[in-house]
Amino acid sequence: MERPLGRILLATFGSLGDLHPYIAVARALAARGAQPLIATVPDYREHVEREGIAFAPVRPGMAEFGDYQALLAKLFDARRGNAFLIREMVMPYLRTTHEDLSKAAEGAKLLVSHPLTLAIPIIAEQRRLPWVSTVLSPASFMSSFDPPIIAGAEWLHAVGKLGRTAYRLAFSLPRLMLRRWEEPLHAFRRELGVTPLPGPAMLEGQFSPHLNLALFDPPLAPPQPDWPQNTVVTGAPLHDGGLDPRVQEQLDIFLAAGEPPLVFALGSSAVWVAGDFWNMAAEATRTLKRRAILITGGDTPTRLAELPPGIGVFGYLPYSMIFPRAAAVIHQAGIGTLSQALRSGRPQLIVPFAFDQPDNARRAARLGLARVLPRARLSAGTLKAELAALLADSRYAQRAEAVGRELKSIDGAARAADALLSIIK
């Protein structure tokens, strides 16, 4: 009789973009006979359990941070967002997170961490369990061979062009600052008597000696010599929700009424800080005499001016369904949104907002399938000009189609599940 595979705990923290990849991997694990359990903020219980996956709540819930839109505004602040995330949302909750994840880890054979689930390596050492780290985008590796663009610290990427030595010297300042932000974690680890980290937890300290999964698509970043050992690039694990039949009918009617539309989308987080983006999109579409779909987010406060004919507004559409039917996809380059856009085979205009999005945008542009419009330059006029340039040059569409074909054979969730199971079999 074949030995049961047992429970695998997948811990994550953040937006839906930080949840969906782990749902995809959990489903692939379940299909292989394992017992996945996702541990994350209580707000996501319904998202997880409706997929038939076991769920464990981990504090803090999003309600503890007050008004959600105000929270997102703080997180998307280019200069202060990263500090707020680490110092105000992660460090004060180390004890409760450790307590909840310890409870969730009971009976597990393998633990899987997200970059912000800093208690997982601690619990793995305490319980003598193997653990696997994951990253969602190439920027997490902070490679000196391929320096990322980080929102709020764009100067580091510019220094990187001077060579690896200059980059390492320049990076010593952010490293010291990050180590100071993390001091509550290092004090907590000393209190518990676990092994000191080799560096900041948000840098090399987050990686596992057993296996590190890069949950992004191979064309975005070739492996670099300074990536952690035992790294496997799986491809993006993708998960989409369903669509209400009434909304499906409205979408089908809209799509059948004319040429493929421009599709504007901002993922699950940037929609909360979109500002006048949707009205700019509508105006650019009107002056280009094109059709468009605006995916504005189901619960987000959206103030739209009177729209011209040929522009459809939807709170939610599955990206895997709508992106392939677009003339072009305009988005913020959250890694989940970008992964769906890459598979669609459609050319892209990217307006990055924060975090890893500027770096993801740079990598898409490097593939020859996208143009990038910095948010600081965003207006109806610049949107129009960039879209006109994108649509006029067939090379963007050709490269997008080629990359889309390449990615159709890559099942990131299946690859990630197989790699995880190789640790415990």
XYZ file of C-alpha atoms in Angstrom:
425
model
C 0.000 0.000 0.000
C 1.331 3.451 -0.933
C 2.324 5.586 2.040
C -0.023 8.593 2.559
C 1.585 11.903 1.665
C 0.291 13.742 4.720
C -0.381 17.378 5.514
C 1.491 20.244 3.903
C 1.071 23.682 5.480
C 1.239 26.648 3.103
C 1.465 29.977 4.911
C 0.957 33.339 3.228
C 0.159 36.954 4.058
C -0.948 39.908 1.937
C -3.421 40.659 -0.830
C -5.314 38.243 -3.060
C -2.220 38.287 -5.244
C -0.415 36.662 -2.298
C -3.199 34.119 -1.808
C -4.119 32.870 -5.276
C -0.777 31.196 -6.105
C -1.006 29.117 -2.932
C -4.577 28.095 -3.706
C -3.345 26.888 -7.102
C -0.492 24.929 -5.528
C -2.793 23.503 -2.833
C -5.209 22.236 -5.474
C -2.330 20.568 -7.326
C -1.132 18.974 -4.080
C -4.615 17.681 -3.307
C -4.841 16.168 -6.798
C -1.658 14.227 -5.989
C -3.013 12.818 -2.750
C -1.545 15.260 -0.244
C -3.524 17.168 2.395
C -2.800 20.873 1.888
C -3.758 23.438 4.499
C -3.533 27.173 3.825
C -2.813 29.369 6.827
C -3.422 33.077 6.315
C -5.487 36.048 7.491
C -9.055 35.201 8.626
C -10.479 37.418 5.858
C -9.655 34.769 3.227
C -11.399 31.765 4.781
C -14.198 31.767 2.195
C -11.776 32.099 -0.728
C -9.868 29.032 0.459
C -12.658 26.760 1.676
C -14.819 27.160 -1.437
C -11.941 25.479 -3.306
C -12.202 22.496 -0.963
C -8.935 23.342 0.821
C -8.466 23.231 4.591
C -7.982 26.643 6.195
C -6.307 27.919 9.369
C -6.698 31.570 10.463
C -3.575 33.540 11.313
C -3.657 36.888 13.061
C -3.678 39.775 12.354
C -6.832 40.120 10.299
C -7.103 43.082 7.965
C -9.780 44.646 10.181
C -7.127 45.274 12.848
C -5.539 47.908 10.590
C -8.684 50.011 10.212
C -10.151 51.374 6.987
C -8.918 49.203 4.103
C -8.566 51.998 1.580
C -6.553 54.072 4.040
C -4.382 51.023 4.721
C -3.703 50.539 1.013
C -2.832 54.215 0.644
C -0.128 53.777 3.313
C 1.196 50.606 1.711
C 1.373 52.163 -1.745
C 3.304 55.188 -0.519
C 6.499 54.964 -2.590
C 8.786 56.240 0.174
C 7.193 54.812 3.318
C 5.176 51.792 2.177
C 7.802 49.105 2.756
C 8.661 50.463 6.196
C 4.987 50.564 7.165
C 4.460 46.974 5.996
C 7.358 45.547 7.974
C 7.324 47.765 11.059
C 3.572 48.169 11.542
C 1.958 45.085 9.968
C 4.479 42.289 10.524
C 6.776 42.944 13.492
C 4.137 43.834 16.145
C 2.320 40.528 15.516
C 5.235 38.068 15.662
C 4.021 36.332 18.828
C 0.408 35.892 17.726
C 1.501 34.808 14.245
C 3.906 32.277 15.759
C 1.156 30.991 18.059
C -1.382 30.594 15.236
C 1.062 29.022 12.789
C 2.340 26.644 15.476
C -1.213 25.441 15.964
C -1.730 25.109 12.214
C 1.528 23.132 11.881
C 0.358 20.330 14.181
C 0.596 17.065 12.258
C 2.254 18.647 9.211
C 5.063 16.910 7.345
C 6.225 19.990 5.467
C 5.969 23.755 5.980
C 5.914 26.267 3.122
C 6.676 29.938 3.736
C 5.842 33.212 2.015
C 8.377 36.097 2.314
C 6.266 37.679 5.078
C 5.523 34.552 7.142
C 8.632 34.930 9.268
C 7.516 32.426 11.914
C 7.653 29.424 9.579
C 11.460 28.926 9.748
C 11.263 29.244 13.531
C 8.548 26.592 13.816
C 10.395 24.315 11.393
C 13.496 24.424 13.615
C 11.507 23.990 16.803
C 9.672 20.941 15.434
C 12.540 19.588 13.337
C 10.427 19.755 10.192
C 11.583 20.399 6.633
C 10.463 23.706 5.176
C 10.401 25.300 1.744
C 10.544 29.009 1.001
C 8.721 30.647 -1.886
C 8.999 33.967 -3.690
C 6.436 35.372 -6.087
C 8.572 37.706 -8.204
C 12.236 38.010 -9.254
C 12.776 41.172 -7.184
C 12.770 39.069 -3.982
C 16.179 37.647 -4.878
C 17.796 41.117 -4.900
C 20.455 39.789 -7.278
C 23.552 41.919 -7.798
C 23.904 40.264 -11.226
C 20.402 41.408 -12.232
C 19.552 44.311 -9.890
C 15.799 44.844 -9.512
C 13.934 48.121 -9.567
C 12.309 48.678 -6.187
C 9.650 51.365 -5.859
C 10.999 54.154 -3.681
C 14.617 53.029 -4.165
C 14.989 53.264 -7.921
C 18.471 54.721 -7.438
C 19.757 51.274 -6.464
C 19.009 49.903 -9.929
C 20.842 52.857 -11.468
C 23.866 52.154 -9.255
C 23.730 48.528 -10.381
C 24.594 49.623 -13.899
C 28.008 50.696 -12.555
C 28.849 47.111 -11.615
C 28.315 44.573 -8.862
C 30.833 46.116 -6.478
C 29.152 49.515 -6.637
C 25.753 47.892 -6.186
C 26.860 45.933 -3.125
C 28.360 49.015 -1.522
C 25.232 51.060 -2.195
C 23.006 48.256 -0.946
C 24.767 48.190 2.426
C 22.666 51.182 3.525
C 19.247 49.613 2.810
C 20.539 46.387 4.368
C 21.361 48.169 7.628
C 18.001 49.926 7.603
C 16.161 46.648 7.009
C 18.078 44.960 9.810
C 16.951 47.759 12.159
C 13.316 47.348 11.093
C 13.609 43.613 11.810
C 15.146 43.875 15.268
C 11.940 42.661 17.015
C 12.175 39.443 14.978
C 15.820 38.826 15.840
C 15.092 39.516 19.507
C 12.172 37.064 19.382
C 14.385 34.403 17.808
C 17.012 34.920 20.554
C 14.309 34.593 23.186
C 13.172 31.291 21.679
C 16.743 30.006 21.388
C 16.635 29.300 17.653
C 19.577 29.682 15.274
C 20.509 33.290 14.403
C 19.787 34.289 10.823
C 22.711 34.793 8.402
C 21.324 38.173 7.364
C 18.096 40.174 7.249
C 15.033 37.948 7.201
C 13.641 39.824 4.207
C 16.839 39.125 2.239
C 18.948 35.948 2.445
C 17.432 35.085 5.821
C 14.142 34.061 4.217
C 15.532 31.165 2.165
C 15.381 27.476 3.053
C 18.345 25.089 3.020
C 16.014 22.414 1.593
C 14.233 24.030 -1.376
C 13.363 27.495 -2.648
C 10.539 27.855 -5.142
C 10.458 30.809 -7.524
C 6.754 30.996 -8.352
C 7.138 33.152 -11.465
C 7.544 32.480 -15.172
C 11.015 31.572 -16.503
C 11.119 34.238 -19.259
C 11.007 36.989 -16.616
C 14.334 36.139 -14.993
C 17.084 33.683 -15.920
C 18.732 32.129 -12.831
C 21.626 34.153 -11.428
C 24.811 33.001 -9.630
C 23.785 34.710 -6.393
C 20.331 33.168 -6.152
C 20.015 30.826 -3.149
C 20.968 27.209 -3.602
C 18.247 24.663 -4.322
C 16.126 27.188 -6.240
C 13.547 25.872 -8.709
C 11.716 28.222 -11.078
C 8.292 26.627 -11.396
C 6.352 29.103 -13.482
C 3.418 31.045 -12.063
C 0.724 29.000 -10.245
C -2.494 30.619 -11.428
C -5.930 30.699 -9.859
C -8.996 32.533 -11.149
C -12.458 32.857 -9.711
C -15.671 32.028 -11.514
C -18.140 34.399 -13.139
C -21.811 35.000 -12.396
C -23.911 33.824 -15.386
C -25.602 37.239 -15.613
C -22.232 38.979 -15.829
C -21.117 36.398 -18.377
C -24.118 37.251 -20.528
C -23.358 40.990 -20.315
C -19.732 40.336 -21.240
C -20.648 38.156 -24.215
C -23.021 40.828 -25.536
C -20.349 43.513 -25.176
C -17.620 41.468 -26.866
C -19.892 40.497 -29.761
C -20.794 44.136 -30.463
C -17.470 45.195 -31.973
C -13.712 44.859 -32.253
C -11.615 43.418 -29.397
C -11.410 45.971 -26.577
C -8.538 47.466 -24.692
C -8.716 45.876 -21.236
C -7.710 47.986 -18.221
C -7.074 46.140 -14.927
C -5.242 46.962 -11.688
C -5.274 43.675 -9.779
C -6.814 43.378 -6.310
C -4.846 46.086 -4.461
C -3.973 49.003 -6.742
C -7.681 49.382 -7.571
C -8.089 50.864 -4.081
C -5.633 53.670 -4.840
C -6.476 54.106 -8.518
C -7.377 57.784 -8.207
C -8.528 59.111 -11.569
C -7.051 56.182 -13.510
C -10.377 54.933 -14.851
C -11.462 58.327 -16.170
C -8.050 58.755 -17.816
C -8.472 55.326 -19.375
C -11.931 56.213 -20.682
C -10.694 59.499 -22.162
C -7.682 57.873 -23.831
C -9.954 55.202 -25.271
C -12.384 57.786 -26.600
C -9.701 59.843 -28.341
C -8.225 56.693 -29.880
C -11.714 55.727 -31.102
C -11.363 52.272 -29.577
C -13.507 50.052 -27.379
C -12.493 49.229 -23.815
C -13.337 47.224 -20.714
C -12.531 48.689 -17.292
C -12.214 46.100 -14.484
C -12.623 48.400 -11.511
C -12.823 45.989 -8.547
C -16.024 44.756 -6.971
C -15.934 46.644 -3.666
C -13.697 49.584 -4.460
C -14.946 53.186 -4.443
C -14.913 54.197 -8.116
C -15.958 57.616 -9.402
C -16.518 57.495 -13.132
C -17.539 60.359 -15.348
C -20.184 59.760 -17.996
C -18.736 57.124 -20.295
C -18.834 57.236 -24.088
C -20.319 54.305 -26.017
C -18.073 51.300 -26.415
C -16.700 51.259 -22.871
C -17.859 48.494 -20.560
C -17.351 48.560 -16.789
C -17.123 45.353 -14.755
C -16.312 44.981 -11.075
C -14.648 41.624 -11.657
C -13.747 39.426 -14.605
C -11.422 36.397 -14.534
C -8.241 37.542 -16.233
C -7.711 34.151 -17.860
C -11.044 34.643 -19.614
C -10.835 38.276 -20.713
C -7.152 39.007 -21.379
C -6.872 36.683 -24.416
C -9.854 38.504 -25.977
C -8.261 41.947 -25.635
C -6.603 44.095 -28.267
C -4.108 45.027 -25.531
C -3.917 44.693 -21.748
C -3.216 47.759 -19.604
C -2.269 46.873 -16.031
C -0.097 47.621 -12.982
C 2.295 44.621 -13.192
C 1.340 42.913 -9.972
C 2.942 39.524 -10.520
C -0.389 37.663 -10.696
C -1.854 40.120 -13.188
C 1.347 40.078 -15.243
C 1.428 36.273 -15.287
C -2.094 36.149 -16.701
C -1.244 38.890 -19.216
C 1.849 37.004 -20.391
C -0.206 33.885 -21.065
C -2.837 35.840 -22.971
C -0.455 36.500 -25.851
C -1.608 40.119 -26.033
C 0.619 43.250 -26.054
C 0.729 45.217 -22.819
C 0.979 48.755 -21.511
C 2.105 48.743 -17.888
C 1.568 51.492 -15.311
C 3.403 50.263 -12.180
C 2.224 51.588 -8.817
C 4.464 50.180 -6.042
C 6.470 47.303 -4.539
C 7.874 44.906 -7.168
C 5.672 46.309 -9.934
C 8.308 48.617 -11.507
C 10.690 45.663 -11.725
C 8.046 43.323 -13.123
C 7.233 45.998 -15.712
C 10.896 46.337 -16.668
C 11.160 42.602 -17.219
C 8.047 42.513 -19.390
C 9.393 45.394 -21.473
C 12.713 43.557 -21.782
C 10.808 40.692 -23.396
C 9.695 43.096 -26.136
C 5.958 42.692 -25.510
C 5.187 45.735 -23.350
C 5.660 49.458 -22.982
C 5.958 51.074 -19.538
C 4.327 54.332 -18.463
C 5.578 55.498 -15.020
C 2.735 56.481 -12.729
C 4.279 59.936 -12.242
C 3.706 60.604 -15.966
C 0.188 59.153 -16.068
C -2.506 61.249 -17.762
C -5.154 60.722 -20.404
C -2.731 62.200 -22.932
C 0.215 59.969 -22.040
C -2.052 56.921 -21.927
C -3.273 57.751 -25.417
C 0.238 58.304 -26.760
C 1.631 55.092 -25.259
C -1.321 53.015 -26.413
C -1.064 54.444 -29.915
C 2.624 53.518 -30.037
C 1.921 50.032 -28.671
C -0.825 49.288 -31.174
C 1.049 50.756 -34.136
C 4.109 48.516 -33.747
C 3.323 44.913 -34.638
C 6.500 43.677 -32.960
C 4.860 43.985 -29.527
C 2.003 41.699 -30.583
C 4.404 39.242 -32.218
C 6.567 38.954 -29.110
C 3.496 38.660 -26.898
C 2.165 35.797 -29.013
C 5.526 34.016 -28.897
C 5.824 34.282 -25.103
C 2.195 33.256 -24.668
C 2.820 30.101 -26.720
C 5.926 29.305 -24.662
C 4.032 29.591 -21.381
C 1.080 27.436 -22.420
C 3.179 24.339 -21.751
C 4.190 25.496 -18.254
C 1.934 24.474 -15.366
C 3.434 26.352 -12.443
C 1.103 24.829 -9.852
C 1.902 21.276 -10.957
C 5.637 21.937 -11.007
C 5.520 23.508 -7.555
C 3.480 20.608 -6.138
C 5.873 18.015 -7.564
C 8.867 19.887 -6.145
C 7.254 20.058 -2.687
C 6.375 16.392 -2.672
C 9.965 15.499 -3.592
C 10.983 16.757 -0.128
C 8.756 14.374 1.845
C 8.566 11.264 -0.345
